[in-house]
Coordinates of C-alpha atoms in Angstrom, one line a residue:
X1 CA -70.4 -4.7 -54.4
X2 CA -73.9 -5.7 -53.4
X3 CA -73.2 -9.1 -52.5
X4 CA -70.0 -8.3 -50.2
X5 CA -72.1 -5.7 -48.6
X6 CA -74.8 -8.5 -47.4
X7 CA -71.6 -10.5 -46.5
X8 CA -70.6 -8.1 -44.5
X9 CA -73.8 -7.2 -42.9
X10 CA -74.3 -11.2 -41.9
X11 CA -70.9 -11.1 -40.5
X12 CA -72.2 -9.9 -36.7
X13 CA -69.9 -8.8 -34.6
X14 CA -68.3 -12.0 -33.3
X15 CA -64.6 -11.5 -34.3
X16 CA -61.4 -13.9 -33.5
X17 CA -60.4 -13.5 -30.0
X18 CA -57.6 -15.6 -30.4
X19 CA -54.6 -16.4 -33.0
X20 CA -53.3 -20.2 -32.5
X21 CA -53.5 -19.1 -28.5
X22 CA -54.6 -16.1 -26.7
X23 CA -54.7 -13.0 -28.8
X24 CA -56.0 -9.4 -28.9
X25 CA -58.9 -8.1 -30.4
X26 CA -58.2 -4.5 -31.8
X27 CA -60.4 -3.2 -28.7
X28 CA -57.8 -4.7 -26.0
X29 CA -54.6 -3.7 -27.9
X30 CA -52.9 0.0 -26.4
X31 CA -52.1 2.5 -28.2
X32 CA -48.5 4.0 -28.4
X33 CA -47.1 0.6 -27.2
X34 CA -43.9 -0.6 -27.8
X35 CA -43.0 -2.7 -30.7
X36 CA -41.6 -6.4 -30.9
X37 CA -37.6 -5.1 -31.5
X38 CA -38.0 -2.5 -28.4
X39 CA -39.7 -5.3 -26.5
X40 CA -36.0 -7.1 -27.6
X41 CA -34.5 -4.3 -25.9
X42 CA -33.3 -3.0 -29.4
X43 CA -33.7 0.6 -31.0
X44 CA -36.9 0.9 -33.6
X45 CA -34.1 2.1 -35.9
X46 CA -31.8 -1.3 -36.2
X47 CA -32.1 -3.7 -39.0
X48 CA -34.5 -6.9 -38.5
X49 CA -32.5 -9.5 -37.2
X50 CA -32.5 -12.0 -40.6
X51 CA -31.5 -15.6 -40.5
X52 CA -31.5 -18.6 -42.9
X53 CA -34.3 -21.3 -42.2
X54 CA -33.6 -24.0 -39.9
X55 CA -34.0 -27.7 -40.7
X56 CA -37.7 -29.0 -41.3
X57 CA -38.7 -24.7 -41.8
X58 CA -38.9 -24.9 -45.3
X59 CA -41.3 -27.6 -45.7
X60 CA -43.3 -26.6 -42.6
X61 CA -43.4 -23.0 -45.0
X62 CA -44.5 -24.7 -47.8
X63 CA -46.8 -27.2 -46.3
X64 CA -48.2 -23.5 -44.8
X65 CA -48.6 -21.7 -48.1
X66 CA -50.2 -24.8 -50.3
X67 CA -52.8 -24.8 -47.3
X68 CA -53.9 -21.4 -48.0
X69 CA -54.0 -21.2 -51.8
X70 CA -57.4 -20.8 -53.1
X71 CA -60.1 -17.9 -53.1
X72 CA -61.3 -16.4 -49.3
X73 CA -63.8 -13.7 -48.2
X74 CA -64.7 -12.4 -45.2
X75 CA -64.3 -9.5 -43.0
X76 CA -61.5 -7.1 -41.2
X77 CA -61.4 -5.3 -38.3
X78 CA -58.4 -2.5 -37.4
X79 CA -57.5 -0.3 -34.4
X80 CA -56.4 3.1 -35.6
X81 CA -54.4 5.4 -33.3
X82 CA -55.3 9.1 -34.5
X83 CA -53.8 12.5 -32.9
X84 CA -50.5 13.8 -30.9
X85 CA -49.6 11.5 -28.3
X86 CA -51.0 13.4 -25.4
X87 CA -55.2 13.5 -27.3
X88 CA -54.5 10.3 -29.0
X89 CA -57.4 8.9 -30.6
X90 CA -59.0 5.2 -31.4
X91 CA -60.6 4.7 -34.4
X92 CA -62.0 1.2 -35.4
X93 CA -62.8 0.3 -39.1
X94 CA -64.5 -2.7 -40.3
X95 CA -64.6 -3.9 -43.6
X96 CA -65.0 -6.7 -46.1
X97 CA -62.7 -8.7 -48.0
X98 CA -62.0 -10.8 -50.7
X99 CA -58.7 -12.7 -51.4
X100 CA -56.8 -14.7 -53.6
X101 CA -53.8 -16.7 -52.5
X102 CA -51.4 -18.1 -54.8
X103 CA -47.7 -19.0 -55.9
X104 CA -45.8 -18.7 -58.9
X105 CA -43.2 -21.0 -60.7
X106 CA -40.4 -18.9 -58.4
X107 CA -42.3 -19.7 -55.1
X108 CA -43.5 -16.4 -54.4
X109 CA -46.5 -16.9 -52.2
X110 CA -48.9 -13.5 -52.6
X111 CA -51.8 -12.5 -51.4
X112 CA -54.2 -10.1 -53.2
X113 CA -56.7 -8.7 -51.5
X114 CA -59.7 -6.0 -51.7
X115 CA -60.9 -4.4 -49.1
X116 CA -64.5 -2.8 -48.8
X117 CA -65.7 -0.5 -46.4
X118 CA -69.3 -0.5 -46.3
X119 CA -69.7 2.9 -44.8
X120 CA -67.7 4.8 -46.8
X121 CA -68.2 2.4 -49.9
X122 CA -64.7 2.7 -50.6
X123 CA -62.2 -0.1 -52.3
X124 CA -58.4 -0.6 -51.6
X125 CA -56.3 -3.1 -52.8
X126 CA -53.5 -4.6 -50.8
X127 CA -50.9 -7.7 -51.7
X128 CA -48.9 -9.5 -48.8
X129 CA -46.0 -11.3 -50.5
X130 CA -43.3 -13.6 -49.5
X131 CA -40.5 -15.7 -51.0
X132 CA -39.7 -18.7 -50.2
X133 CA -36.2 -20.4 -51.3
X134 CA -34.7 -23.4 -49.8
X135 CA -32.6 -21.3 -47.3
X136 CA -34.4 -18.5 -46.4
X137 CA -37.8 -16.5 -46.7
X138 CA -38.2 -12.6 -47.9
X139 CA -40.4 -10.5 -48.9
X140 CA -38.7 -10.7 -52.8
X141 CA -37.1 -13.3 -54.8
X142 CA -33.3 -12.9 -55.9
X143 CA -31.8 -11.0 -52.6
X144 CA -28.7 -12.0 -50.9
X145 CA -30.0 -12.2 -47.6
X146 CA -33.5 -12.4 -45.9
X147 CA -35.1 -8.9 -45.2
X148 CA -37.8 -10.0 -42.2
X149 CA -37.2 -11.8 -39.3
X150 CA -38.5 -14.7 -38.6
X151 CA -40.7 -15.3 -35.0
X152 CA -42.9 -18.1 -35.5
X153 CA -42.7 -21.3 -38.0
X154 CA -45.0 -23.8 -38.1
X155 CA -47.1 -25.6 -40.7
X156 CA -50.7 -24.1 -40.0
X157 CA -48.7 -20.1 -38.7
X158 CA -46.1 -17.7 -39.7
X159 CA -45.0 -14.8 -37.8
X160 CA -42.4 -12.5 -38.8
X161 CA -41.3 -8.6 -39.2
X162 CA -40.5 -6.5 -41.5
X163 CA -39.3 -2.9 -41.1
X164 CA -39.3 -0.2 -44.4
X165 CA -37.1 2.7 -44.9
X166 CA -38.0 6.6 -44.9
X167 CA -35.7 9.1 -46.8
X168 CA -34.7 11.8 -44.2
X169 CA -32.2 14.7 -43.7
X170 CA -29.1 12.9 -43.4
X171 CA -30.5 9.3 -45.8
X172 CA -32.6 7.0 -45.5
X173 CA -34.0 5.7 -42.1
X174 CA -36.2 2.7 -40.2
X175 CA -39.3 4.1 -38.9
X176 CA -41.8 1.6 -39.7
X177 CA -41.6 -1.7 -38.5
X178 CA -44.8 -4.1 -39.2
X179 CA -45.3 -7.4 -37.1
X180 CA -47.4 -9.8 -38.9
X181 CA -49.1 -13.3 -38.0
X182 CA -50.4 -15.4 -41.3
X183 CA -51.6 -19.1 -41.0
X184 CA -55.1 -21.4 -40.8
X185 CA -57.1 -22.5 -37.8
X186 CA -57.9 -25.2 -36.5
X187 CA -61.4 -25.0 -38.6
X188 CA -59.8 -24.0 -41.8
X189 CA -60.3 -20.3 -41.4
X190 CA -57.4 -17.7 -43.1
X191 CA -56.3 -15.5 -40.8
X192 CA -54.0 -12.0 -40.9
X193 CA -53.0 -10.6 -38.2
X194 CA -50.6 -7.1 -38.8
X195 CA -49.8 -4.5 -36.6
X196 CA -48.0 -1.3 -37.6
X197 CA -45.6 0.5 -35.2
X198 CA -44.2 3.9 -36.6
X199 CA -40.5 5.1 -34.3
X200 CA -41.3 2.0 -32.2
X201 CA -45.1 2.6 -31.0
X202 CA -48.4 1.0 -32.1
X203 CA -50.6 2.9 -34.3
X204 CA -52.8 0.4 -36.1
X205 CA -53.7 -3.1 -35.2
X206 CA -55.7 -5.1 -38.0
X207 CA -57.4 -8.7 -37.7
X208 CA -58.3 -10.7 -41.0
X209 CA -61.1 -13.7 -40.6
X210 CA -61.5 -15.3 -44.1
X211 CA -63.4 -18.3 -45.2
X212 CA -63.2 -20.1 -48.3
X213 CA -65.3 -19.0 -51.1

């Protein structure tokens, strides 16, 4: 705990402005904002919009996930977005993080992570996992059909969504729906990129920066 704590307090406060291009720090992003299937002129409530991986997808994927096997640390920022929508509220948290990225004999690609905040000198654990199979990538191996959608595809960045269900009056409903960037830099560095919309606005924005250990 000691150590990541003087990791964390040598960080500074330079965070990643950018992901592969112009991107938003958890200061710039807005509150309440729409998500990526509203943005597509879709309701928050529809299914992603899966498909099976085009030609050269697959080994751009796995080109991807060999890249970023290994051990990482580093730290985290995230935008929360506290209160009705009329007081809402931004929160930022920092934190540290260590990581472990690896795939099985199946070709699931996860990433285990724990993350420290210093202030509250808390710990959670969080795992981002996907599958990849020659046709098609998910979040789970042995599924008939893909469960994100892919955005983005390339060898050093993946960017896809992923929406979970709610039981409600009536069964079970969409009302999360997460958008979520994952690839290298130019210099090497591991970086996550997720933000959470709940019934199709933004209520938490998070940016990962992790070097290799």
């Amino acid at each position: 705990m000691k150590d990541m704590q003087s990791r964390f307090l040598w960080a500074g406060v330079l965070w990643v402005l950018f992901f592969f291009g112009p991107g938003r720090a958890a200061e710039a992003v807005e509150c309440l904002s729409p998500s990526y299937s509203v943005q597509k002129g879709r309701e928050y409530r529809s299914d992603v919009e899966a498909r099976d991986l085009r030609e050269g997808e697959y080994r751009d994927l796995e080109e991807l996930f060999q890249s970023l096997l290994g051990e990482w640390s580093g730290t985290g920022r995230q935008l929360n977005c506290e209160g009705p929508e009329d007081a809402i509220r931004r929160e930022i948290e920092n934190f540290m993080i260590d990581a472990k990225a690896y795939v099985d004999s199946e070709g699931l690609f996860t990433l285990e992570s724990t993350l420290v905040r210093a202030q509250e000198n808390t710990e959670q654990q969080e795992s981002l996992r996907l599958f990849l199979g020659k046709t098609m990538l998910s979040t789970r191996p042995h599924i008939s059909a893909s469960d994100i959608e892919l955005v983005a595809v390339s060898p050093a960045e993946l960017t896809y969504v992923h929406k979970s269900r709610n039981q409600g009056l009536g069964g079970a409903v969409i009302s999360q729906e997460a958008l979520i960037r994952i690839g290298r830099s130019p210099t090497g560095t591991l970086i996550l990129e997720k933000t959470i919309f709940f019934f199709g606005r933004l209520t938490s924005h998070s940016i990962w920066n992790l070097e290799r250990r």
